[in-house]
């Protein structure tokens, strides 16, 4: 709705509720890297990892699913480094050279954002982003999820890509 969303963003519940009342069809996004990050993985890999994590008793936190084939694991942020030059911007997570180490995984941190459920994806086909585990679950440390997520991504990345239900994103 607004190109100035970064300067208008807020955690003020009253303002968010006002926006939702006055523009009910608008999507909401959350900027990552300040209070939380999002680990974004292919849907099939995410479902397998989520099941494994829950079965092991791990603290998982909120998880959203997107009808375009992605799963979003909301976590605490990596933290605020003492030195501003030590920030690891989200763009580093998307370079092709990281694909061998973390196939299909995107770590949305500083400089990125994700849609917050319930949101609609572009197009007229009714695809959306919705909660699998709601925001009432506390945010876990990202490193507690990373191994399970990367293992699941690697397993699915090893499939023949012509039959894979998700493309690797660069």
PDB file of C-alpha atoms in Angstrom:
ATOM      1  CA  UNK A   1       0.000   0.000   0.000  1.00  0.00           C
ATOM      2  CA  UNK A   2       2.859   2.353   0.791  1.00  0.00           C
ATOM      3  CA  UNK A   3       6.275   2.778  -0.792  1.00  0.00           C
ATOM      4  CA  UNK A   4       7.390   4.349   2.507  1.00  0.00           C
ATOM      5  CA  UNK A   5       6.683   1.179   4.481  1.00  0.00           C
ATOM      6  CA  UNK A   6      10.154   1.098   6.051  1.00  0.00           C
ATOM      7  CA  UNK A   7       9.693   4.518   7.679  1.00  0.00           C
ATOM      8  CA  UNK A   8       6.069   3.823   8.591  1.00  0.00           C
ATOM      9  CA  UNK A   9       6.686   0.427  10.144  1.00  0.00           C
ATOM     10  CA  UNK A  10       5.661   0.002  13.743  1.00  0.00           C
ATOM     11  CA  UNK A  11       5.001  -2.519  16.471  1.00  0.00           C
ATOM     12  CA  UNK A  12       2.274  -0.283  17.930  1.00  0.00           C
ATOM     13  CA  UNK A  13      -0.724  -2.600  18.190  1.00  0.00           C
ATOM     14  CA  UNK A  14      -3.236   0.273  17.956  1.00  0.00           C
ATOM     15  CA  UNK A  15      -1.727   1.496  14.677  1.00  0.00           C
ATOM     16  CA  UNK A  16      -1.585  -2.002  13.195  1.00  0.00           C
ATOM     17  CA  UNK A  17      -5.238  -2.596  14.131  1.00  0.00           C
ATOM     18  CA  UNK A  18      -6.185   0.782  12.598  1.00  0.00           C
ATOM     19  CA  UNK A  19      -4.445  -0.150   9.332  1.00  0.00           C
ATOM     20  CA  UNK A  20      -6.158  -3.552   9.301  1.00  0.00           C
ATOM     21  CA  UNK A  21      -9.579  -1.923   9.789  1.00  0.00           C
ATOM     22  CA  UNK A  22      -9.099   0.762   7.129  1.00  0.00           C
ATOM     23  CA  UNK A  23      -7.315  -1.408   4.541  1.00  0.00           C
ATOM     24  CA  UNK A  24      -8.480  -4.996   5.166  1.00  0.00           C
ATOM     25  CA  UNK A  25      -7.194  -6.261   1.799  1.00  0.00           C
ATOM     26  CA  UNK A  26      -3.632  -4.997   2.394  1.00  0.00           C
ATOM     27  CA  UNK A  27      -0.855  -7.469   3.167  1.00  0.00           C
ATOM     28  CA  UNK A  28       1.423  -7.031   6.147  1.00  0.00           C
ATOM     29  CA  UNK A  29       5.161  -7.612   6.031  1.00  0.00           C
ATOM     30  CA  UNK A  30       7.725  -7.858   8.770  1.00  0.00           C
ATOM     31  CA  UNK A  31      11.207  -6.448   8.406  1.00  0.00           C
ATOM     32  CA  UNK A  32      13.770  -8.988   9.539  1.00  0.00           C
ATOM     33  CA  UNK A  33      17.099  -8.549  11.279  1.00  0.00           C
ATOM     34  CA  UNK A  34      16.205  -6.276  14.173  1.00  0.00           C
ATOM     35  CA  UNK A  35      14.139  -8.421  16.548  1.00  0.00           C
ATOM     36  CA  UNK A  36      13.733 -11.591  14.507  1.00  0.00           C
ATOM     37  CA  UNK A  37      14.989 -13.447  11.455  1.00  0.00           C
ATOM     38  CA  UNK A  38      13.244 -15.935   9.175  1.00  0.00           C
ATOM     39  CA  UNK A  39      14.705 -19.174   7.847  1.00  0.00           C
ATOM     40  CA  UNK A  40      12.975 -19.742   4.495  1.00  0.00           C
ATOM     41  CA  UNK A  41      13.119 -23.247   2.993  1.00  0.00           C
ATOM     42  CA  UNK A  42      11.378 -25.255   0.265  1.00  0.00           C
ATOM     43  CA  UNK A  43       8.004 -26.484   1.490  1.00  0.00           C
ATOM     44  CA  UNK A  44       8.656 -30.232   1.298  1.00  0.00           C
ATOM     45  CA  UNK A  45      11.988 -29.902   3.113  1.00  0.00           C
ATOM     46  CA  UNK A  46      10.414 -27.601   5.698  1.00  0.00           C
ATOM     47  CA  UNK A  47       7.596 -30.024   6.454  1.00  0.00           C
ATOM     48  CA  UNK A  48      10.058 -32.869   6.984  1.00  0.00           C
ATOM     49  CA  UNK A  49      12.301 -30.730   9.205  1.00  0.00           C
ATOM     50  CA  UNK A  50       9.341 -29.429  11.223  1.00  0.00           C
ATOM     51  CA  UNK A  51       8.128 -32.942  11.929  1.00  0.00           C
ATOM     52  CA  UNK A  52      11.634 -34.040  12.957  1.00  0.00           C
ATOM     53  CA  UNK A  53      12.119 -30.986  15.185  1.00  0.00           C
ATOM     54  CA  UNK A  54       8.756 -31.376  16.930  1.00  0.00           C
ATOM     55  CA  UNK A  55       9.317 -35.120  17.431  1.00  0.00           C
ATOM     56  CA  UNK A  56      12.662 -34.356  19.098  1.00  0.00           C
ATOM     57  CA  UNK A  57      11.044 -31.838  21.466  1.00  0.00           C
ATOM     58  CA  UNK A  58      12.928 -28.854  20.034  1.00  0.00           C
ATOM     59  CA  UNK A  59      11.591 -25.356  20.549  1.00  0.00           C
ATOM     60  CA  UNK A  60      10.420 -24.431  17.065  1.00  0.00           C
ATOM     61  CA  UNK A  61       8.506 -21.165  17.330  1.00  0.00           C
ATOM     62  CA  UNK A  62       6.168 -19.676  14.718  1.00  0.00           C
ATOM     63  CA  UNK A  63       6.124 -21.273  11.262  1.00  0.00           C
ATOM     64  CA  UNK A  64       4.292 -20.050   8.164  1.00  0.00           C
ATOM     65  CA  UNK A  65       3.628 -21.801   4.875  1.00  0.00           C
ATOM     66  CA  UNK A  66       3.345 -20.110   1.507  1.00  0.00           C
ATOM     67  CA  UNK A  67       1.269 -21.511  -1.337  1.00  0.00           C
ATOM     68  CA  UNK A  68       4.191 -20.781  -3.681  1.00  0.00           C
ATOM     69  CA  UNK A  69       6.133 -23.661  -2.130  1.00  0.00           C
ATOM     70  CA  UNK A  70       8.090 -22.112   0.755  1.00  0.00           C
ATOM     71  CA  UNK A  71       8.026 -22.528   4.551  1.00  0.00           C
ATOM     72  CA  UNK A  72       9.120 -19.750   6.932  1.00  0.00           C
ATOM     73  CA  UNK A  73      10.617 -20.498  10.364  1.00  0.00           C
ATOM     74  CA  UNK A  74      10.580 -17.339  12.528  1.00  0.00           C
ATOM     75  CA  UNK A  75      13.545 -17.125  14.941  1.00  0.00           C
ATOM     76  CA  UNK A  76      15.380 -14.681  17.134  1.00  0.00           C
ATOM     77  CA  UNK A  77      17.778 -12.495  15.202  1.00  0.00           C
ATOM     78  CA  UNK A  78      21.499 -13.221  14.975  1.00  0.00           C
ATOM     79  CA  UNK A  79      22.077 -10.343  17.332  1.00  0.00           C
ATOM     80  CA  UNK A  80      23.481  -6.869  17.158  1.00  0.00           C
ATOM     81  CA  UNK A  81      27.238  -6.834  16.655  1.00  0.00           C
ATOM     82  CA  UNK A  82      29.397  -4.243  18.389  1.00  0.00           C
ATOM     83  CA  UNK A  83      30.886  -3.241  15.065  1.00  0.00           C
ATOM     84  CA  UNK A  84      28.384  -2.090  12.417  1.00  0.00           C
ATOM     85  CA  UNK A  85      30.658  -3.583   9.729  1.00  0.00           C
ATOM     86  CA  UNK A  86      30.090  -7.054  11.197  1.00  0.00           C
ATOM     87  CA  UNK A  87      26.433  -7.202  10.090  1.00  0.00           C
ATOM     88  CA  UNK A  88      25.747 -10.100   7.785  1.00  0.00           C
ATOM     89  CA  UNK A  89      23.192  -8.709   5.325  1.00  0.00           C
ATOM     90  CA  UNK A  90      20.528 -10.941   3.864  1.00  0.00           C
ATOM     91  CA  UNK A  91      22.019 -10.608   0.388  1.00  0.00           C
ATOM     92  CA  UNK A  92      24.900 -12.887   1.424  1.00  0.00           C
ATOM     93  CA  UNK A  93      22.423 -15.715   1.941  1.00  0.00           C
ATOM     94  CA  UNK A  94      21.293 -15.584  -1.676  1.00  0.00           C
ATOM     95  CA  UNK A  95      24.568 -15.832  -3.580  1.00  0.00           C
ATOM     96  CA  UNK A  96      24.945 -18.947  -5.760  1.00  0.00           C
ATOM     97  CA  UNK A  97      28.179 -19.976  -4.008  1.00  0.00           C
ATOM     98  CA  UNK A  98      26.166 -20.685  -0.833  1.00  0.00           C
ATOM     99  CA  UNK A  99      23.917 -23.174  -2.639  1.00  0.00           C
ATOM    100  CA  UNK A 100      26.238 -26.157  -2.142  1.00  0.00           C
ATOM    101  CA  UNK A 101      26.470 -25.571   1.590  1.00  0.00           C
ATOM    102  CA  UNK A 102      22.815 -24.643   2.206  1.00  0.00           C
ATOM    103  CA  UNK A 103      20.769 -25.681  -0.851  1.00  0.00           C
ATOM    104  CA  UNK A 104      17.398 -23.990  -0.972  1.00  0.00           C
ATOM    105  CA  UNK A 105      17.808 -22.193   2.368  1.00  0.00           C
ATOM    106  CA  UNK A 106      17.383 -18.421   2.659  1.00  0.00           C
ATOM    107  CA  UNK A 107      18.151 -16.667   5.934  1.00  0.00           C
ATOM    108  CA  UNK A 108      16.154 -13.448   6.002  1.00  0.00           C
ATOM    109  CA  UNK A 109      18.017 -11.113   8.316  1.00  0.00           C
ATOM    110  CA  UNK A 110      18.936  -7.449   8.198  1.00  0.00           C
ATOM    111  CA  UNK A 111      17.786  -5.798   4.988  1.00  0.00           C
ATOM    112  CA  UNK A 112      15.033  -8.279   4.163  1.00  0.00           C
ATOM    113  CA  UNK A 113      11.370  -8.868   4.907  1.00  0.00           C
ATOM    114  CA  UNK A 114       8.689 -11.548   4.603  1.00  0.00           C
ATOM    115  CA  UNK A 115       4.915 -11.557   4.311  1.00  0.00           C
ATOM    116  CA  UNK A 116       3.093 -12.127   7.594  1.00  0.00           C
ATOM    117  CA  UNK A 117       0.022 -14.379   7.566  1.00  0.00           C
ATOM    118  CA  UNK A 118      -2.650 -13.972   6.523  1.00  0.00           C
ATOM    119  CA  UNK A 119      -1.320 -12.440   3.317  1.00  0.00           C
ATOM    120  CA  UNK A 120      -2.108 -12.995  -0.328  1.00  0.00           C
ATOM    121  CA  UNK A 121       0.506 -13.734  -2.968  1.00  0.00           C
ATOM    122  CA  UNK A 122       0.474 -11.736  -6.220  1.00  0.00           C
ATOM    123  CA  UNK A 123      -1.997 -12.950  -8.824  1.00  0.00           C
ATOM    124  CA  UNK A 124      -5.641 -13.817  -8.985  1.00  0.00           C
ATOM    125  CA  UNK A 125      -5.373 -17.483  -8.034  1.00  0.00           C
ATOM    126  CA  UNK A 126      -6.029 -17.069  -4.289  1.00  0.00           C
ATOM    127  CA  UNK A 127      -2.607 -18.280  -3.133  1.00  0.00           C
ATOM    128  CA  UNK A 128      -1.661 -17.106   0.344  1.00  0.00           C
ATOM    129  CA  UNK A 129       0.709 -17.274   3.290  1.00  0.00           C
ATOM    130  CA  UNK A 130      -0.766 -18.862   6.418  1.00  0.00           C
ATOM    131  CA  UNK A 131       0.356 -19.997   9.876  1.00  0.00           C
ATOM    132  CA  UNK A 132       1.282 -23.611  10.539  1.00  0.00           C
ATOM    133  CA  UNK A 133       2.346 -22.675  14.099  1.00  0.00           C
ATOM    134  CA  UNK A 134       1.128 -19.273  15.219  1.00  0.00           C
ATOM    135  CA  UNK A 135       2.976 -16.280  16.622  1.00  0.00           C
ATOM    136  CA  UNK A 136       2.036 -17.268  20.176  1.00  0.00           C
ATOM    137  CA  UNK A 137       5.039 -19.630  20.139  1.00  0.00           C
ATOM    138  CA  UNK A 138       8.258 -18.040  21.452  1.00  0.00           C
ATOM    139  CA  UNK A 139      11.060 -17.342  18.978  1.00  0.00           C
ATOM    140  CA  UNK A 140      13.879 -19.908  19.164  1.00  0.00           C
ATOM    141  CA  UNK A 141      17.566 -19.339  18.543  1.00  0.00           C
ATOM    142  CA  UNK A 142      18.142 -19.832  14.792  1.00  0.00           C
ATOM    143  CA  UNK A 143      21.107 -22.169  15.214  1.00  0.00           C
ATOM    144  CA  UNK A 144      18.883 -24.702  17.031  1.00  0.00           C
ATOM    145  CA  UNK A 145      16.899 -25.163  13.781  1.00  0.00           C
ATOM    146  CA  UNK A 146      19.653 -24.740  11.222  1.00  0.00           C
ATOM    147  CA  UNK A 147      21.051 -28.291  11.119  1.00  0.00           C
ATOM    148  CA  UNK A 148      17.625 -29.903  10.652  1.00  0.00           C
ATOM    149  CA  UNK A 149      16.677 -27.381   7.991  1.00  0.00           C
ATOM    150  CA  UNK A 150      19.918 -27.677   6.028  1.00  0.00           C
ATOM    151  CA  UNK A 151      19.813 -31.499   6.217  1.00  0.00           C
ATOM    152  CA  UNK A 152      16.253 -31.535   4.857  1.00  0.00           C
ATOM    153  CA  UNK A 153      17.144 -29.023   2.119  1.00  0.00           C
ATOM    154  CA  UNK A 154      20.193 -31.077   1.093  1.00  0.00           C
ATOM    155  CA  UNK A 155      18.086 -34.230   0.900  1.00  0.00           C
ATOM    156  CA  UNK A 156      15.563 -32.589  -1.419  1.00  0.00           C
ATOM    157  CA  UNK A 157      18.226 -30.764  -3.433  1.00  0.00           C
ATOM    158  CA  UNK A 158      19.710 -34.161  -4.301  1.00  0.00           C
ATOM    159  CA  UNK A 159      16.529 -35.119  -6.176  1.00  0.00           C
ATOM    160  CA  UNK A 160      16.370 -34.766  -9.934  1.00  0.00           C
ATOM    161  CA  UNK A 161      15.504 -31.074 -10.309  1.00  0.00           C
ATOM    162  CA  UNK A 162      13.190 -31.737 -13.281  1.00  0.00           C
ATOM    163  CA  UNK A 163      10.864 -33.639 -10.950  1.00  0.00           C
ATOM    164  CA  UNK A 164      11.406 -31.441  -7.904  1.00  0.00           C
ATOM    165  CA  UNK A 165       8.315 -29.556  -6.675  1.00  0.00           C
ATOM    166  CA  UNK A 166      10.432 -26.469  -5.896  1.00  0.00           C
ATOM    167  CA  UNK A 167      13.071 -24.528  -7.797  1.00  0.00           C
ATOM    168  CA  UNK A 168      16.311 -23.497  -6.192  1.00  0.00           C
ATOM    169  CA  UNK A 169      16.341 -19.724  -5.919  1.00  0.00           C
ATOM    170  CA  UNK A 170      19.417 -17.636  -6.574  1.00  0.00           C
TER     171      UNK A 170
END
